[in-house]
mmCIF file of C-alpha atoms and ligand atoms in Angstrom:
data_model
loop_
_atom_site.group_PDB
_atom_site.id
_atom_site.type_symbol
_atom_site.label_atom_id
_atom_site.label_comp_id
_atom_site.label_asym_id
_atom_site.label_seq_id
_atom_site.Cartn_x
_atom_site.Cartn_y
_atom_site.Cartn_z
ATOM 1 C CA UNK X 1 119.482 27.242 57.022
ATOM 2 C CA UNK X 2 118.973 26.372 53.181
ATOM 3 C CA UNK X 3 116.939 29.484 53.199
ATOM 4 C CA UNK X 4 118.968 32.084 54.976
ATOM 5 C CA UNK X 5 122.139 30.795 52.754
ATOM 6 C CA UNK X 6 119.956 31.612 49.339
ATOM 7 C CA UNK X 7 119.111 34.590 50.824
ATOM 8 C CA UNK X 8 122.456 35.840 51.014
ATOM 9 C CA UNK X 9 123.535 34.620 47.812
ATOM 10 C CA UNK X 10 121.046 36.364 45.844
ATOM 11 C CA UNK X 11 121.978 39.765 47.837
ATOM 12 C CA UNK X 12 125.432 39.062 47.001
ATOM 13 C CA UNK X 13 124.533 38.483 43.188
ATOM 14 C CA UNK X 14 122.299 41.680 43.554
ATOM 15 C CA UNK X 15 125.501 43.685 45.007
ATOM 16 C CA UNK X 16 127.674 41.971 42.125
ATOM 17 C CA UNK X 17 125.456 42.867 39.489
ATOM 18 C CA UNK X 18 124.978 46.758 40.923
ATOM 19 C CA UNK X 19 128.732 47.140 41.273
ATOM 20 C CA UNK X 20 129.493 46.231 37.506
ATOM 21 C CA UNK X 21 126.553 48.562 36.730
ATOM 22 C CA UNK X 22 128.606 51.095 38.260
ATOM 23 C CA UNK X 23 126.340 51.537 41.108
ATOM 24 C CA UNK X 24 127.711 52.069 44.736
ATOM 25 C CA UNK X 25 131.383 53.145 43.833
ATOM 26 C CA UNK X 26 133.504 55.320 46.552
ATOM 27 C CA UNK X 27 133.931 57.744 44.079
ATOM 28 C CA UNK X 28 131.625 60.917 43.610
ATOM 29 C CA UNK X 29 130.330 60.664 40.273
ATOM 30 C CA UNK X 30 130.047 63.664 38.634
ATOM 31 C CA UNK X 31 126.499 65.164 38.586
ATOM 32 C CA UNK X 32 124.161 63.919 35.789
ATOM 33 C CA UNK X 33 123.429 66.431 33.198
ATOM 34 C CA UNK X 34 119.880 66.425 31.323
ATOM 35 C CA UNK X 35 122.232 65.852 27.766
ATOM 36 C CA UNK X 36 124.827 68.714 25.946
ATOM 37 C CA UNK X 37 126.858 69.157 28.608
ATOM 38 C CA UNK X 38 128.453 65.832 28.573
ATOM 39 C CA UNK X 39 132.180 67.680 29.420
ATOM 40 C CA UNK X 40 131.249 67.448 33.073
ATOM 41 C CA UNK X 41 129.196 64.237 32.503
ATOM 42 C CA UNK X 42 132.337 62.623 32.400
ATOM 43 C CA UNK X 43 134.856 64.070 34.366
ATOM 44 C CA UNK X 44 134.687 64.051 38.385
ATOM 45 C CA UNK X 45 134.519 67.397 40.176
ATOM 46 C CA UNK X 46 137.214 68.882 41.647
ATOM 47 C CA UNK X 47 136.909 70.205 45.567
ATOM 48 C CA UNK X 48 138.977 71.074 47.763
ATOM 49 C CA UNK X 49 138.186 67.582 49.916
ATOM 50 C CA UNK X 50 138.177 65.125 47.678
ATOM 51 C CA UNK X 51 134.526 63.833 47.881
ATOM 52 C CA UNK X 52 133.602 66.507 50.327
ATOM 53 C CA UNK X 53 131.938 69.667 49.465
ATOM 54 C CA UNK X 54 133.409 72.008 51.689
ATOM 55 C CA UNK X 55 131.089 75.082 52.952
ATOM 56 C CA UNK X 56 132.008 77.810 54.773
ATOM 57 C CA UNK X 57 129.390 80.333 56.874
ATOM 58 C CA UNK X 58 128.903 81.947 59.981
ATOM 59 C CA UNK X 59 126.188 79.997 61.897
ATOM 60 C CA UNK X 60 124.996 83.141 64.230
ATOM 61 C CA UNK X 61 122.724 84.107 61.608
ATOM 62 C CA UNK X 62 119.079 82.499 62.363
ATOM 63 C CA UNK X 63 117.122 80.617 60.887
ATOM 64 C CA UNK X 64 119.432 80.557 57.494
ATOM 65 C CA UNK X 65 122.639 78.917 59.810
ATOM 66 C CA UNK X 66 122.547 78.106 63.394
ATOM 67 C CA UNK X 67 123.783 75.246 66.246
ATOM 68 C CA UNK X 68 121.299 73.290 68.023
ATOM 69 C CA UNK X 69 121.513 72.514 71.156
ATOM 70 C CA UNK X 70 124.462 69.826 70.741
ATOM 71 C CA UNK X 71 126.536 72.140 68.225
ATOM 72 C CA UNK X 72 125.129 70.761 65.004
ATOM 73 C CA UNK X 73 124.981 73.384 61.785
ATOM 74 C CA UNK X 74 121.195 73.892 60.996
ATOM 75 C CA UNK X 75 119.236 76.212 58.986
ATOM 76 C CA UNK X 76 118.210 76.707 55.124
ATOM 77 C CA UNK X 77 121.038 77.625 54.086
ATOM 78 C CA UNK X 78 122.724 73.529 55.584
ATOM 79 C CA UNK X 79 119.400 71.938 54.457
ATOM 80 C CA UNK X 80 119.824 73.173 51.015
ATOM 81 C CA UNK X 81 123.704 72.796 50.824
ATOM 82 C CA UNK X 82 123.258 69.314 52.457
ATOM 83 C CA UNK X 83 120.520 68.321 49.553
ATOM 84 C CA UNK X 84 122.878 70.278 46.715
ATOM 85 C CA UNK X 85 125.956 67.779 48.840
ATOM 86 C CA UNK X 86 123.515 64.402 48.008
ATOM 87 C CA UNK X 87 122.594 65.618 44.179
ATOM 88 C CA UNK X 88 126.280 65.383 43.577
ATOM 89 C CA UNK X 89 127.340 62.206 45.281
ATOM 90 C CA UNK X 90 129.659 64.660 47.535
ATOM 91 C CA UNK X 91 129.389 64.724 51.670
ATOM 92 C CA UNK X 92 129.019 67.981 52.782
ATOM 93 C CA UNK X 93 131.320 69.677 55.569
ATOM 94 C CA UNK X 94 130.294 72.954 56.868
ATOM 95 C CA UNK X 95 133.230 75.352 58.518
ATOM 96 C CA UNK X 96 132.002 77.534 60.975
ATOM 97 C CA UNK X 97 133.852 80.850 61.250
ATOM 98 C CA UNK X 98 133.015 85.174 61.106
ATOM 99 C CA UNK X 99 131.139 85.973 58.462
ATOM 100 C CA UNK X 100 134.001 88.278 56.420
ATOM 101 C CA UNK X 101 136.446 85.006 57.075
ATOM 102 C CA UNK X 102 133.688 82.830 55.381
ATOM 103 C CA UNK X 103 133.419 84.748 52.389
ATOM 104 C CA UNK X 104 137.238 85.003 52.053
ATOM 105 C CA UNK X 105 138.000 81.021 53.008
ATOM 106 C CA UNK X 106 135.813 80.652 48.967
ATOM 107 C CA UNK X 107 138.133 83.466 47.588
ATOM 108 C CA UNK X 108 141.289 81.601 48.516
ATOM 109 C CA UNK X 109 140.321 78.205 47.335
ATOM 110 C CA UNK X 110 139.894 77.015 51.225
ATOM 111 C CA UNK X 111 136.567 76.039 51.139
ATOM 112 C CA UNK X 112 133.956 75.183 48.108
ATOM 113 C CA UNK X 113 131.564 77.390 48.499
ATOM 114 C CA UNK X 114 130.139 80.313 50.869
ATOM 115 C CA UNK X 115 126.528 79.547 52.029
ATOM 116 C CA UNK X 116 125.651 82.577 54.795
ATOM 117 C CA UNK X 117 123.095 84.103 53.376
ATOM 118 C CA UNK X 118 124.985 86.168 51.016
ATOM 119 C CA UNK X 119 124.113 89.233 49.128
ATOM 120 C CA UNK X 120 125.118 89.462 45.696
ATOM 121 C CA UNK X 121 126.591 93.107 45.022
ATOM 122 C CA UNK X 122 128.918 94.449 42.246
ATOM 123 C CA UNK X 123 131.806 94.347 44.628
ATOM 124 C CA UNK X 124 131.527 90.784 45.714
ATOM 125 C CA UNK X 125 130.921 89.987 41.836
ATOM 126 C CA UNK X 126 134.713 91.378 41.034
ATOM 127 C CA UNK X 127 136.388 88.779 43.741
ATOM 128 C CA UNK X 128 133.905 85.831 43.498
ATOM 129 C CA UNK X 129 131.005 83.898 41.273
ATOM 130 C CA UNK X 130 127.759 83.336 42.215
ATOM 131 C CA UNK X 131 125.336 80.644 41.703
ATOM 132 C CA UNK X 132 121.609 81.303 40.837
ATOM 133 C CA UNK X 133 119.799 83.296 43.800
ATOM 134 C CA UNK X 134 117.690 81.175 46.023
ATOM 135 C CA UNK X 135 116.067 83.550 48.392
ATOM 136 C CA UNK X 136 115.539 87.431 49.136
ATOM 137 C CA UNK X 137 116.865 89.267 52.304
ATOM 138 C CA UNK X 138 115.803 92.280 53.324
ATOM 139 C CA UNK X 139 117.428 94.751 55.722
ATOM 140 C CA UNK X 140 116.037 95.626 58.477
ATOM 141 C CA UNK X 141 116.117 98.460 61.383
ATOM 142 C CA UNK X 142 115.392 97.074 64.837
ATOM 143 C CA UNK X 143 115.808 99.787 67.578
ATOM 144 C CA UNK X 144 114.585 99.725 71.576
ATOM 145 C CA UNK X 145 111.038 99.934 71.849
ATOM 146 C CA UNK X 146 110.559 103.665 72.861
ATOM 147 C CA UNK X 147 113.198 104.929 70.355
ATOM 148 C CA UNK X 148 112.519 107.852 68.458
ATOM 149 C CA UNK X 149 113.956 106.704 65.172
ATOM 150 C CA UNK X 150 111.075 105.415 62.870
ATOM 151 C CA UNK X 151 112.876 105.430 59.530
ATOM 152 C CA UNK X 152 115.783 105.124 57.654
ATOM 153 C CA UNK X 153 116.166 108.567 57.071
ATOM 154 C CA UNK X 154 116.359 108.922 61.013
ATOM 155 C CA UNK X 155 119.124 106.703 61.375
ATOM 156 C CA UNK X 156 121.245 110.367 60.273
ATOM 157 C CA UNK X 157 120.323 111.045 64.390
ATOM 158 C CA UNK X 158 121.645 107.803 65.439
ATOM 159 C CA UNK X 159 124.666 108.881 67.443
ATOM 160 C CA UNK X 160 125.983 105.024 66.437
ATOM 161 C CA UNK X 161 124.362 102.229 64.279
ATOM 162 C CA UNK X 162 125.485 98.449 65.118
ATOM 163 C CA UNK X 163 125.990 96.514 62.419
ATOM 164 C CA UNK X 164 127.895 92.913 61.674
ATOM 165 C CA UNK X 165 131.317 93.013 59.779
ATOM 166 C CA UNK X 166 131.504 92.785 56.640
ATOM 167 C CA UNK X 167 128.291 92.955 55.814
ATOM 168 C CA UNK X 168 126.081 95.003 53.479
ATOM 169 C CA UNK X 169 124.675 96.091 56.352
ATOM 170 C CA UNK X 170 127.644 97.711 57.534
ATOM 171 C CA UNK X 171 128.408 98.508 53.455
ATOM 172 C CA UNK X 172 125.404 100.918 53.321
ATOM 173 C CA UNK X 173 125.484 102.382 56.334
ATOM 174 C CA UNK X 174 129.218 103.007 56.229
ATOM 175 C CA UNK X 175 128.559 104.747 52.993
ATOM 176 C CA UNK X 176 129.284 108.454 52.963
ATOM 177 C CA UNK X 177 126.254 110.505 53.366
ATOM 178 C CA UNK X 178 126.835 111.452 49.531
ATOM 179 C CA UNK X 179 126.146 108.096 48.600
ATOM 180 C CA UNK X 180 123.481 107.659 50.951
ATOM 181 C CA UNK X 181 125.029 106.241 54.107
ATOM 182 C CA UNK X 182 125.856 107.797 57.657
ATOM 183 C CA UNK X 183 129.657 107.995 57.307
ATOM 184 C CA UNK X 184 131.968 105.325 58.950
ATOM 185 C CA UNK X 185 132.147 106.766 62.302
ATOM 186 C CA UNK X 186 128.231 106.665 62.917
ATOM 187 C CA UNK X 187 128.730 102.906 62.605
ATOM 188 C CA UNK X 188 129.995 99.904 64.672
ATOM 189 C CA UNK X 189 130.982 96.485 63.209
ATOM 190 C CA UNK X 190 130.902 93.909 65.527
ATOM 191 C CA UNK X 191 131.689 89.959 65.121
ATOM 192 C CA UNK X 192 128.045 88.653 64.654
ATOM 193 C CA UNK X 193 124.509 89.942 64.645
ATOM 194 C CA UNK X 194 124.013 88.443 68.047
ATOM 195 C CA UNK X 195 126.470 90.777 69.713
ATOM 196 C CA UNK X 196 125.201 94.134 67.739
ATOM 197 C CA UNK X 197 121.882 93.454 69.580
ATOM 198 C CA UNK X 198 123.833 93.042 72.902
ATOM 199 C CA UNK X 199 125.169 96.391 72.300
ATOM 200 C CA UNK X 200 122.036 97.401 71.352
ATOM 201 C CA UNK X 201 120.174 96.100 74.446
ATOM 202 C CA UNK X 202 122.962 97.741 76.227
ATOM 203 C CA UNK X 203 122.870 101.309 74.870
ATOM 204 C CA UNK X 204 125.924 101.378 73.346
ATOM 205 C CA UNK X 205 124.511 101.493 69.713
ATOM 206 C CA UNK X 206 121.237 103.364 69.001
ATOM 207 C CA UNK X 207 119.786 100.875 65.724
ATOM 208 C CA UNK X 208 120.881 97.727 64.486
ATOM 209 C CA UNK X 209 120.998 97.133 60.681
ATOM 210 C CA UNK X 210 120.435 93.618 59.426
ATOM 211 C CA UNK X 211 118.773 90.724 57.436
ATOM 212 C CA UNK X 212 115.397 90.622 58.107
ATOM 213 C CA UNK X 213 114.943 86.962 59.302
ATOM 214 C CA UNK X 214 117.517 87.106 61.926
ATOM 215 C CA UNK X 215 116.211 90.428 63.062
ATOM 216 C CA UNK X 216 112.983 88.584 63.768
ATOM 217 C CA UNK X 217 114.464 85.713 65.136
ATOM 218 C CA UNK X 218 117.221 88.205 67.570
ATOM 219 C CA UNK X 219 113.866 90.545 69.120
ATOM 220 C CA UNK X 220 111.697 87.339 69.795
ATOM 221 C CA UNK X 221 114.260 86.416 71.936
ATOM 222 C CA UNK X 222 115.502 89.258 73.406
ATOM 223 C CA UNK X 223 112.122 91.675 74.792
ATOM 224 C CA UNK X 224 112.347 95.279 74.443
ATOM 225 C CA UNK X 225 113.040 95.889 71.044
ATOM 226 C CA UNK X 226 111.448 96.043 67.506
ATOM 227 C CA UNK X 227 111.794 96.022 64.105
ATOM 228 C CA UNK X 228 110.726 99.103 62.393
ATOM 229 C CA UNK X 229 108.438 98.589 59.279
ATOM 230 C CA UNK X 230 109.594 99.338 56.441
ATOM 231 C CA UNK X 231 112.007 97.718 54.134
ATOM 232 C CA UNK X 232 115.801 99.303 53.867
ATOM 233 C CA UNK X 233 116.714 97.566 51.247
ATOM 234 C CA UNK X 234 115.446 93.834 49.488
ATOM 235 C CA UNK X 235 118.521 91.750 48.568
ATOM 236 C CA UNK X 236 119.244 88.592 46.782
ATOM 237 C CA UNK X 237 120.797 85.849 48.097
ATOM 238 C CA UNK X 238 123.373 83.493 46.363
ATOM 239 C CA UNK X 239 125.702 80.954 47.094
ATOM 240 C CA UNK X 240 129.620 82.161 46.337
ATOM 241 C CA UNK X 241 132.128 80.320 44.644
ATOM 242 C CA UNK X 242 135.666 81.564 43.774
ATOM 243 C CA UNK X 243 136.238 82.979 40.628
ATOM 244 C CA UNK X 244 136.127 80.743 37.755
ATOM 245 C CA UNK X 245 135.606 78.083 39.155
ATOM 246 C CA UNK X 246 133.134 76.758 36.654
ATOM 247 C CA UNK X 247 132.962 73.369 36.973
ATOM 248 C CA UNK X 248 131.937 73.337 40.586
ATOM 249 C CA UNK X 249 129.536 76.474 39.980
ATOM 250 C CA UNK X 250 127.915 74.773 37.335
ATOM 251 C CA UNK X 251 127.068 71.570 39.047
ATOM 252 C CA UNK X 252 126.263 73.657 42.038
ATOM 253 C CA UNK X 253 123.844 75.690 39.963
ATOM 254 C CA UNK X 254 122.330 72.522 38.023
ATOM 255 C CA UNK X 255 121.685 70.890 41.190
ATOM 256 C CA UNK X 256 119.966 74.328 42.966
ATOM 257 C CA UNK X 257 118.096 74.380 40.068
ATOM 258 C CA UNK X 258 116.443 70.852 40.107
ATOM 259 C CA UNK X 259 115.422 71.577 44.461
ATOM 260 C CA UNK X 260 113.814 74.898 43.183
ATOM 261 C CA UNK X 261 111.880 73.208 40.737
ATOM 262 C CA UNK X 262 111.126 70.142 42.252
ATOM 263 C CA UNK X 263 109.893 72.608 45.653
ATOM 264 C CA UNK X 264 112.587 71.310 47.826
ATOM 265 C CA UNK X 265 114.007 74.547 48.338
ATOM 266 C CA UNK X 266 111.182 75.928 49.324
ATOM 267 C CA UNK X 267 109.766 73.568 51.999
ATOM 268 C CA UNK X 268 113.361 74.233 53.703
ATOM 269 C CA UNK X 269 112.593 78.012 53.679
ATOM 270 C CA UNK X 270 108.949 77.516 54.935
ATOM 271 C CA UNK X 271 110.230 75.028 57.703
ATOM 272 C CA UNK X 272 112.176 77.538 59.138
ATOM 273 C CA UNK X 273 110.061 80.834 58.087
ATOM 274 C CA UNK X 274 106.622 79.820 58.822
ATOM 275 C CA UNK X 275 104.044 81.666 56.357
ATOM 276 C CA UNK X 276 106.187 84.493 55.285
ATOM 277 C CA UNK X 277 104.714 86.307 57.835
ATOM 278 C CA UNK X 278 105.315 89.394 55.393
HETATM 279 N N1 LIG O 1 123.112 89.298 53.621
HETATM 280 C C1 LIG O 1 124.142 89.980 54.296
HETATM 281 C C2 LIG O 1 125.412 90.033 53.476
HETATM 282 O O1 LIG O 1 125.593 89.294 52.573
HETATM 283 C C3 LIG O 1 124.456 89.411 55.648
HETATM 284 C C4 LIG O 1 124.838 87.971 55.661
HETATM 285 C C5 LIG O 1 125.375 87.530 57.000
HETATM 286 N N2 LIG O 1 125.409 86.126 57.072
HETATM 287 C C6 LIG O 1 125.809 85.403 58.147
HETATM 288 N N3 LIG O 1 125.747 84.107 58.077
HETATM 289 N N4 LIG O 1 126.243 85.997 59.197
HETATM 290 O O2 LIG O 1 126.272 90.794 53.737
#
């Protein structure tokens, strides 16, 4: 009895002691900075949660953001955002929703941050910030097995190309043939990758434009098509913020920073993409 009483006393003195060294507060401290910044050293960050770090994305993009089997958020892109969430003492929340809605939740201030394997472009660089990038994306054709387009260039023939909304998919090959697309009526936006394949399985679209890790993971599963080889175009992926906010970007970026280094971010991306299989 004598025993189990000390016992407790001296975790109750060790819980004491922590809590006056500031240890195991309710509050998110803000994220420790190597020195010089000490502005944000100080001050607490700002979400729109307080303590949460609110993500949006659109989880129908394998293996960057999916469900399992009982509806949980996986993928690189929540591995890393969940690690980033830890760094800064924050828990994350991850809004599921279309991919154009996700981008524009972080715009308006709804959400933190956009993690959906975004592109940085110009255009998305006038309405939002971007952290560091911490992976590349390429897009890719896939088209039915026996089709008779077998390069970009081809994709002129393509009576219709499906692509998701919003997307730079959809940007490029909406493009007029001047600037090197197939004009807007060659191409069909639809809600999520998943459901441009349907339409491709279907006949109702002739190619498919998009990232080149979902278009892997949407032909395994779905026999019949391909992917041609060759790369449309190689992308950079970055996490979106609205504009100026700093403070948040900043941590954001710090933390990203320290799981590149450290090889966190990469074991995520090798979890999920076995051997680049490139
Ligand atoms: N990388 C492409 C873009 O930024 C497609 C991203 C789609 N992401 C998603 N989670 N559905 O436009």
């Amino acid at each position: 009895m004598k025993k189990i009483f000390s016992i407790v006393m001296a975790a109750a003195m060790l819980l004491s002691v922590l809590a006056l060294a500031g240890c195991g507060g309710s509050k998110a401290p803000a994220p420790t900075t190597d020195n010089k910044d000490d502005s944000s050293a100080t001050t607490e960050l700002k979400t729109v949660v307080a303590g949460k770090l609110t993500m949006s994305t659109n989880a129908a993009f394998p293996p960057y953001e999916m469900t399992d089997d009982s509806g949980k958020i996986i993928g690189i892109d929540a591995e890393i955002a969940e690690a980033i969430a830890k760094k800064l003492g924050l828990e994350l929340q991850i809004d599921d929703m279309d991919f154009d809605a996700a981008l524009k939740a972080t715009q308006d201030g709804k959400s933190d941050m956009v993690m959906a394997g975004v592109t940085i472009n110009e255009d998305r660089q006038l309405v939002m910030d971007f952290s560091d990038t911490y992976a590349t994306g390429v897009q890719s054709i896939i088209v039915k097995e026996d089709s008779p387009i077998a390069s970009a260039a081809d994709l002129a023939n393509a009576q219709k190309i499906g692509t998701q909304r919003g997307t730079t998919g959809y940007i490029y090959c909406s493009a007029t043939t001047e600037n090197g697309g197939f004009g807007e009526d060659h191409v069909v936006a639809y809600d999520d990758g998943i459901a441009a394949v349907q339409a491709l399985m279907n006949g109702q679209v002739d190619a498919v434009v998009i990232d080149n890790a979902p278009a892997k993971a949407f032909v395994e599963k779905n026999p019949g098509l391909k992917i041609l080889d060759i790369e449309y175009v190689t992308e950079d992926y970055a996490i979106g913020f609205a504009k100026n906010n700093t403070a948040l970007k900043d941590a954001v970026n710090k933390a990203l920073k320290d799981l590149i280094e450290d090889g966190t971010v990469q074991s995520i991306i090798d979890k999920y993409i076995p051997a680049e299989a490139e």
